[in-house]
PDB file of C-alpha atoms in Angstrom:
ATOM      1  CA  UNK Z   1      -0.277   0.378  -0.360  1.00 43.00           C
ATOM      2  CA  UNK Z   2       2.858   2.283   0.675  1.00 43.00           C
ATOM      3  CA  UNK Z   3       4.009   1.619  -2.876  1.00 41.00           C
ATOM      4  CA  UNK Z   4       1.181   2.286  -4.397  1.00 36.00           C
ATOM      5  CA  UNK Z   5       1.056   5.912  -2.524  1.00 38.00           C
ATOM      6  CA  UNK Z   6       4.426   6.703  -4.021  1.00 36.00           C
ATOM      7  CA  UNK Z   7       3.996   6.093  -7.120  1.00 33.00           C
ATOM      8  CA  UNK Z   8       0.416   8.278  -7.110  1.00 35.00           C
ATOM      9  CA  UNK Z   9       2.766  11.232  -5.924  1.00 37.00           C
ATOM     10  CA  UNK Z  10       5.165  10.393  -8.224  1.00 35.00           C
ATOM     11  CA  UNK Z  11       2.602  10.224 -10.828  1.00 36.00           C
ATOM     12  CA  UNK Z  12       0.789  13.348  -9.792  1.00 37.00           C
ATOM     13  CA  UNK Z  13       4.648  15.522  -9.450  1.00 35.00           C
ATOM     14  CA  UNK Z  14       5.015  14.165 -13.118  1.00 33.00           C
ATOM     15  CA  UNK Z  15       1.547  15.534 -14.033  1.00 36.00           C
ATOM     16  CA  UNK Z  16       1.967  18.730 -12.804  1.00 37.00           C
ATOM     17  CA  UNK Z  17       5.416  19.215 -13.974  1.00 35.00           C
ATOM     18  CA  UNK Z  18       3.915  18.592 -17.670  1.00 42.00           C
ATOM     19  CA  UNK Z  19       1.790  21.354 -17.520  1.00 45.00           C
ATOM     20  CA  UNK Z  20      -1.924  19.711 -16.970  1.00 68.00           C
ATOM     21  CA  UNK Z  21      -2.210  20.941 -13.619  1.00 81.00           C
ATOM     22  CA  UNK Z  22      -1.463  24.718 -13.530  1.00 91.00           C
ATOM     23  CA  UNK Z  23      -0.038  26.910 -11.071  1.00 94.00           C
ATOM     24  CA  UNK Z  24      -2.549  29.323  -9.522  1.00 94.00           C
ATOM     25  CA  UNK Z  25      -2.571  32.762 -11.535  1.00 95.00           C
ATOM     26  CA  UNK Z  26      -0.081  35.745 -10.243  1.00 95.00           C
ATOM     27  CA  UNK Z  27      -1.928  38.595  -9.073  1.00 95.00           C
ATOM     28  CA  UNK Z  28      -2.440  41.175 -11.985  1.00 96.00           C
ATOM     29  CA  UNK Z  29      -2.482  44.906 -10.854  1.00 96.00           C
ATOM     30  CA  UNK Z  30      -3.545  46.437 -14.563  1.00 97.00           C
ATOM     31  CA  UNK Z  31      -5.451  44.585 -16.388  1.00 98.00           C
ATOM     32  CA  UNK Z  32      -6.034  46.824 -19.680  1.00 97.00           C
ATOM     33  CA  UNK Z  33      -1.132  46.456 -19.984  1.00 97.00           C
ATOM     34  CA  UNK Z  34      -1.924  42.643 -18.979  1.00 98.00           C
ATOM     35  CA  UNK Z  35      -4.651  42.833 -22.041  1.00 97.00           C
ATOM     36  CA  UNK Z  36      -2.389  43.870 -24.302  1.00 97.00           C
ATOM     37  CA  UNK Z  37       0.072  41.189 -23.970  1.00 97.00           C
ATOM     38  CA  UNK Z  38      -2.155  39.080 -24.584  1.00 97.00           C
ATOM     39  CA  UNK Z  39      -3.290  40.432 -27.325  1.00 95.00           C
ATOM     40  CA  UNK Z  40       0.703  40.666 -28.543  1.00 94.00           C
ATOM     41  CA  UNK Z  41       0.938  36.882 -28.459  1.00 95.00           C
ATOM     42  CA  UNK Z  42       2.293  35.745 -32.086  1.00 94.00           C
ATOM     43  CA  UNK Z  43       0.988  32.476 -31.945  1.00 96.00           C
ATOM     44  CA  UNK Z  44      -0.835  30.223 -28.959  1.00 98.00           C
ATOM     45  CA  UNK Z  45      -3.146  26.520 -29.768  1.00 98.00           C
ATOM     46  CA  UNK Z  46      -5.646  25.450 -27.050  1.00 97.00           C
ATOM     47  CA  UNK Z  47      -6.917  22.018 -26.048  1.00 98.00           C
ATOM     48  CA  UNK Z  48      -9.660  21.051 -24.291  1.00 97.00           C
ATOM     49  CA  UNK Z  49     -13.765  20.386 -24.207  1.00 97.00           C
ATOM     50  CA  UNK Z  50     -16.834  22.403 -24.533  1.00 96.00           C
ATOM     51  CA  UNK Z  51     -20.336  20.875 -23.617  1.00 95.00           C
ATOM     52  CA  UNK Z  52     -22.643  23.034 -26.004  1.00 92.00           C
ATOM     53  CA  UNK Z  53     -26.347  23.511 -25.313  1.00 92.00           C
ATOM     54  CA  UNK Z  54     -28.788  25.202 -27.038  1.00 87.00           C
ATOM     55  CA  UNK Z  55     -32.984  24.803 -27.579  1.00 86.00           C
ATOM     56  CA  UNK Z  56     -32.951  22.285 -29.545  1.00 85.00           C
ATOM     57  CA  UNK Z  57     -30.100  20.146 -28.895  1.00 86.00           C
ATOM     58  CA  UNK Z  58     -27.095  19.351 -26.814  1.00 88.00           C
ATOM     59  CA  UNK Z  59     -23.594  17.615 -26.948  1.00 89.00           C
ATOM     60  CA  UNK Z  60     -19.908  17.185 -26.074  1.00 93.00           C
ATOM     61  CA  UNK Z  61     -16.738  18.059 -28.175  1.00 92.00           C
ATOM     62  CA  UNK Z  62     -13.108  18.257 -28.188  1.00 96.00           C
ATOM     63  CA  UNK Z  63     -11.523  21.266 -29.237  1.00 96.00           C
ATOM     64  CA  UNK Z  64      -8.088  22.224 -30.914  1.00 98.00           C
ATOM     65  CA  UNK Z  65      -7.221  26.099 -31.827  1.00 98.00           C
ATOM     66  CA  UNK Z  66      -4.572  26.895 -32.762  1.00 98.00           C
ATOM     67  CA  UNK Z  67      -3.845  30.761 -33.690  1.00 97.00           C
ATOM     68  CA  UNK Z  68      -0.800  32.175 -35.621  1.00 96.00           C
ATOM     69  CA  UNK Z  69      -1.471  36.110 -36.390  1.00 93.00           C
ATOM     70  CA  UNK Z  70      -4.350  36.186 -38.265  1.00 92.00           C
ATOM     71  CA  UNK Z  71      -4.189  32.931 -39.766  1.00 96.00           C
ATOM     72  CA  UNK Z  72      -5.653  30.103 -37.180  1.00 96.00           C
ATOM     73  CA  UNK Z  73      -7.223  25.693 -37.183  1.00 97.00           C
ATOM     74  CA  UNK Z  74      -9.931  25.134 -35.110  1.00 95.00           C
ATOM     75  CA  UNK Z  75     -10.715  21.155 -34.921  1.00 96.00           C
ATOM     76  CA  UNK Z  76     -14.289  19.806 -33.523  1.00 93.00           C
ATOM     77  CA  UNK Z  77     -14.669  16.915 -32.960  1.00 94.00           C
ATOM     78  CA  UNK Z  78     -17.386  14.888 -31.402  1.00 89.00           C
ATOM     79  CA  UNK Z  79     -17.131  11.307 -29.139  1.00 86.00           C
ATOM     80  CA  UNK Z  80     -17.015   7.112 -30.090  1.00 72.00           C
ATOM     81  CA  UNK Z  81     -15.986   8.697 -33.521  1.00 71.00           C
ATOM     82  CA  UNK Z  82     -19.013  10.867 -34.914  1.00 77.00           C
ATOM     83  CA  UNK Z  83     -17.078  13.027 -36.611  1.00 87.00           C
ATOM     84  CA  UNK Z  84     -15.137  16.045 -36.913  1.00 92.00           C
ATOM     85  CA  UNK Z  85     -15.031  19.541 -38.636  1.00 91.00           C
ATOM     86  CA  UNK Z  86     -12.459  21.642 -39.346  1.00 94.00           C
ATOM     87  CA  UNK Z  87     -12.288  25.382 -39.774  1.00 94.00           C
ATOM     88  CA  UNK Z  88      -8.558  26.621 -41.507  1.00 96.00           C
ATOM     89  CA  UNK Z  89      -8.727  30.762 -42.150  1.00 94.00           C
ATOM     90  CA  UNK Z  90      -7.162  33.927 -42.472  1.00 93.00           C
ATOM     91  CA  UNK Z  91      -8.348  37.469 -42.695  1.00 90.00           C
ATOM     92  CA  UNK Z  92      -9.097  36.170 -46.460  1.00 92.00           C
ATOM     93  CA  UNK Z  93     -11.813  33.926 -45.604  1.00 93.00           C
ATOM     94  CA  UNK Z  94     -12.218  30.557 -43.915  1.00 94.00           C
ATOM     95  CA  UNK Z  95     -11.786  26.688 -45.664  1.00 95.00           C
ATOM     96  CA  UNK Z  96     -14.656  24.081 -43.350  1.00 93.00           C
ATOM     97  CA  UNK Z  97     -13.946  20.416 -43.747  1.00 94.00           C
ATOM     98  CA  UNK Z  98     -15.753  18.018 -42.442  1.00 91.00           C
ATOM     99  CA  UNK Z  99     -14.581  14.246 -41.334  1.00 91.00           C
ATOM    100  CA  UNK Z 100     -17.318  12.877 -44.504  1.00 91.00           C
ATOM    101  CA  UNK Z 101     -15.101  14.983 -46.726  1.00 92.00           C
ATOM    102  CA  UNK Z 102     -17.435  17.909 -47.676  1.00 91.00           C
ATOM    103  CA  UNK Z 103     -15.233  21.250 -48.242  1.00 94.00           C
ATOM    104  CA  UNK Z 104     -16.991  24.766 -48.108  1.00 93.00           C
ATOM    105  CA  UNK Z 105     -15.264  27.564 -47.921  1.00 93.00           C
ATOM    106  CA  UNK Z 106     -16.453  31.690 -46.675  1.00 90.00           C
ATOM    107  CA  UNK Z 107     -15.416  34.560 -45.742  1.00 87.00           C
ATOM    108  CA  UNK Z 108     -16.171  34.310 -42.394  1.00 86.00           C
ATOM    109  CA  UNK Z 109     -16.304  31.513 -40.358  1.00 88.00           C
ATOM    110  CA  UNK Z 110     -20.073  31.671 -38.503  1.00 81.00           C
ATOM    111  CA  UNK Z 111     -21.829  31.517 -40.748  1.00 80.00           C
ATOM    112  CA  UNK Z 112     -20.136  28.755 -42.215  1.00 84.00           C
ATOM    113  CA  UNK Z 113     -20.031  26.832 -39.331  1.00 79.00           C
ATOM    114  CA  UNK Z 114     -23.700  27.236 -37.882  1.00 80.00           C
ATOM    115  CA  UNK Z 115     -24.295  25.570 -41.755  1.00 80.00           C
ATOM    116  CA  UNK Z 116     -22.650  22.272 -41.206  1.00 76.00           C
ATOM    117  CA  UNK Z 117     -22.956  22.157 -37.451  1.00 72.00           C
ATOM    118  CA  UNK Z 118     -26.365  24.043 -36.406  1.00 74.00           C
ATOM    119  CA  UNK Z 119     -24.338  26.086 -33.568  1.00 74.00           C
ATOM    120  CA  UNK Z 120     -24.203  29.880 -33.854  1.00 76.00           C
ATOM    121  CA  UNK Z 121     -20.623  30.196 -32.434  1.00 85.00           C
ATOM    122  CA  UNK Z 122     -19.207  34.049 -32.694  1.00 90.00           C
ATOM    123  CA  UNK Z 123     -15.892  32.067 -33.754  1.00 90.00           C
ATOM    124  CA  UNK Z 124     -14.372  35.763 -34.469  1.00 91.00           C
ATOM    125  CA  UNK Z 125     -14.735  36.794 -30.835  1.00 95.00           C
ATOM    126  CA  UNK Z 126     -13.762  33.677 -28.903  1.00 95.00           C
ATOM    127  CA  UNK Z 127     -10.207  34.183 -30.983  1.00 94.00           C
ATOM    128  CA  UNK Z 128      -9.933  36.862 -27.754  1.00 97.00           C
ATOM    129  CA  UNK Z 129     -12.689  35.765 -24.710  1.00 98.00           C
ATOM    130  CA  UNK Z 130     -11.197  32.701 -24.584  1.00 98.00           C
ATOM    131  CA  UNK Z 131      -7.718  34.745 -23.717  1.00 98.00           C
ATOM    132  CA  UNK Z 132      -9.583  36.346 -20.728  1.00 98.00           C
ATOM    133  CA  UNK Z 133      -9.979  39.069 -22.648  1.00 98.00           C
ATOM    134  CA  UNK Z 134     -12.392  41.414 -24.611  1.00 98.00           C
ATOM    135  CA  UNK Z 135     -12.731  41.646 -28.419  1.00 97.00           C
ATOM    136  CA  UNK Z 136     -10.424  45.171 -28.594  1.00 95.00           C
ATOM    137  CA  UNK Z 137     -12.632  48.403 -30.383  1.00 94.00           C
ATOM    138  CA  UNK Z 138     -16.034  47.328 -29.312  1.00 96.00           C
ATOM    139  CA  UNK Z 139     -18.111  47.968 -25.779  1.00 97.00           C
ATOM    140  CA  UNK Z 140     -17.910  45.789 -23.040  1.00 97.00           C
ATOM    141  CA  UNK Z 141     -19.175  45.604 -19.390  1.00 98.00           C
ATOM    142  CA  UNK Z 142     -16.509  43.954 -17.590  1.00 98.00           C
ATOM    143  CA  UNK Z 143     -16.378  42.791 -13.948  1.00 98.00           C
ATOM    144  CA  UNK Z 144     -12.851  41.772 -12.106  1.00 98.00           C
ATOM    145  CA  UNK Z 145     -12.040  39.411  -9.109  1.00 97.00           C
ATOM    146  CA  UNK Z 146      -9.721  40.093  -6.413  1.00 94.00           C
ATOM    147  CA  UNK Z 147      -6.892  38.565  -8.515  1.00 96.00           C
ATOM    148  CA  UNK Z 148      -7.106  41.596 -10.871  1.00 98.00           C
ATOM    149  CA  UNK Z 149      -8.498  39.250 -13.983  1.00 98.00           C
ATOM    150  CA  UNK Z 150     -12.313  39.393 -15.585  1.00 98.00           C
ATOM    151  CA  UNK Z 151     -14.356  37.126 -13.948  1.00 98.00           C
ATOM    152  CA  UNK Z 152     -17.537  38.427 -16.140  1.00 98.00           C
ATOM    153  CA  UNK Z 153     -17.335  39.942 -19.510  1.00 98.00           C
ATOM    154  CA  UNK Z 154     -20.276  41.280 -20.863  1.00 98.00           C
ATOM    155  CA  UNK Z 155     -19.749  42.125 -25.180  1.00 98.00           C
ATOM    156  CA  UNK Z 156     -21.439  41.360 -28.496  1.00 96.00           C
ATOM    157  CA  UNK Z 157     -24.806  39.756 -27.087  1.00 96.00           C
ATOM    158  CA  UNK Z 158     -22.882  37.373 -24.696  1.00 97.00           C
ATOM    159  CA  UNK Z 159     -22.083  36.730 -20.627  1.00 98.00           C
ATOM    160  CA  UNK Z 160     -19.014  35.506 -20.626  1.00 98.00           C
ATOM    161  CA  UNK Z 161     -17.746  33.844 -16.825  1.00 98.00           C
ATOM    162  CA  UNK Z 162     -14.373  33.160 -16.338  1.00 98.00           C
ATOM    163  CA  UNK Z 163     -14.412  30.224 -13.529  1.00 97.00           C
ATOM    164  CA  UNK Z 164     -11.059  29.176 -13.575  1.00 97.00           C
ATOM    165  CA  UNK Z 165      -7.124  30.541 -14.035  1.00 98.00           C
ATOM    166  CA  UNK Z 166      -3.731  29.345 -13.917  1.00 97.00           C
ATOM    167  CA  UNK Z 167      -0.099  30.603 -14.678  1.00 97.00           C
ATOM    168  CA  UNK Z 168       1.047  29.904 -18.104  1.00 96.00           C
ATOM    169  CA  UNK Z 169       4.971  31.492 -17.730  1.00 93.00           C
ATOM    170  CA  UNK Z 170       4.268  34.666 -17.343  1.00 94.00           C
ATOM    171  CA  UNK Z 171       0.793  34.659 -18.609  1.00 97.00           C
ATOM    172  CA  UNK Z 172      -2.335  33.936 -16.470  1.00 97.00           C
ATOM    173  CA  UNK Z 173      -4.697  32.409 -18.477  1.00 98.00           C
ATOM    174  CA  UNK Z 174      -7.893  31.004 -18.486  1.00 98.00           C
ATOM    175  CA  UNK Z 175      -9.096  27.583 -17.608  1.00 98.00           C
ATOM    176  CA  UNK Z 176     -12.926  26.932 -17.405  1.00 98.00           C
ATOM    177  CA  UNK Z 177     -15.021  29.031 -19.755  1.00 98.00           C
ATOM    178  CA  UNK Z 178     -19.398  29.624 -19.185  1.00 98.00           C
ATOM    179  CA  UNK Z 179     -20.009  31.279 -22.123  1.00 98.00           C
ATOM    180  CA  UNK Z 180     -24.204  32.356 -23.198  1.00 97.00           C
ATOM    181  CA  UNK Z 181     -26.283  34.221 -24.894  1.00 94.00           C
ATOM    182  CA  UNK Z 182     -29.839  35.610 -25.603  1.00 91.00           C
ATOM    183  CA  UNK Z 183     -31.302  33.009 -27.359  1.00 89.00           C
ATOM    184  CA  UNK Z 184     -30.302  29.795 -24.745  1.00 90.00           C
ATOM    185  CA  UNK Z 185     -26.694  28.885 -26.539  1.00 92.00           C
ATOM    186  CA  UNK Z 186     -24.977  27.418 -24.016  1.00 95.00           C
ATOM    187  CA  UNK Z 187     -21.078  26.818 -24.403  1.00 96.00           C
ATOM    188  CA  UNK Z 188     -18.860  25.419 -21.219  1.00 97.00           C
ATOM    189  CA  UNK Z 189     -14.920  25.271 -21.973  1.00 97.00           C
ATOM    190  CA  UNK Z 190     -12.505  23.619 -19.600  1.00 97.00           C
ATOM    191  CA  UNK Z 191      -8.979  23.785 -21.376  1.00 97.00           C
ATOM    192  CA  UNK Z 192      -6.709  20.808 -20.582  1.00 96.00           C
ATOM    193  CA  UNK Z 193      -3.858  22.702 -22.070  1.00 96.00           C
ATOM    194  CA  UNK Z 194      -2.295  26.413 -23.361  1.00 97.00           C
ATOM    195  CA  UNK Z 195       0.848  26.094 -25.476  1.00 97.00           C
ATOM    196  CA  UNK Z 196       2.159  29.874 -26.279  1.00 95.00           C
ATOM    197  CA  UNK Z 197       4.767  30.545 -28.787  1.00 82.00           C
TER     198      UNK Z 197
END
């Protein structure tokens, strides 16, 4: 029994060192400066899970999002091999590819994603909200927690609640984000891993 306890402790330390359990976020004294540092990231990636609920449907998805400048690749995978969707885009437009071999191109990702998945998500805004900052140059109602980070954000018709943060290098980033809008769309994202470039 003692040997099992030692093994579990070693595994816990290994997983923590690998970044699976990030340290608590460091307090932010100037949120505007923090937001500028986040927006200036040359590239980032997250891996996590999302639970989506609409008035007609609900489900869970694995999410992989990679952003390099204005270019992005978002992969959404349903459980048990039920299918996947990939969005690859930049300022010129976005290509959607499904695991069934379908492809479509559009100028913006939101309508394209809705047409193929039934989910109406503000993809362009999510790029910022997932990082814990508001979309620049749009009105926002912000409420901050004890660490000086966003607790709640209202912007573009969405309510975003930040339920957890972790420290990743010099930046505190969200680990649990709940989003909802007045149309009854509810999205809960749990970030399992952040990668910063």
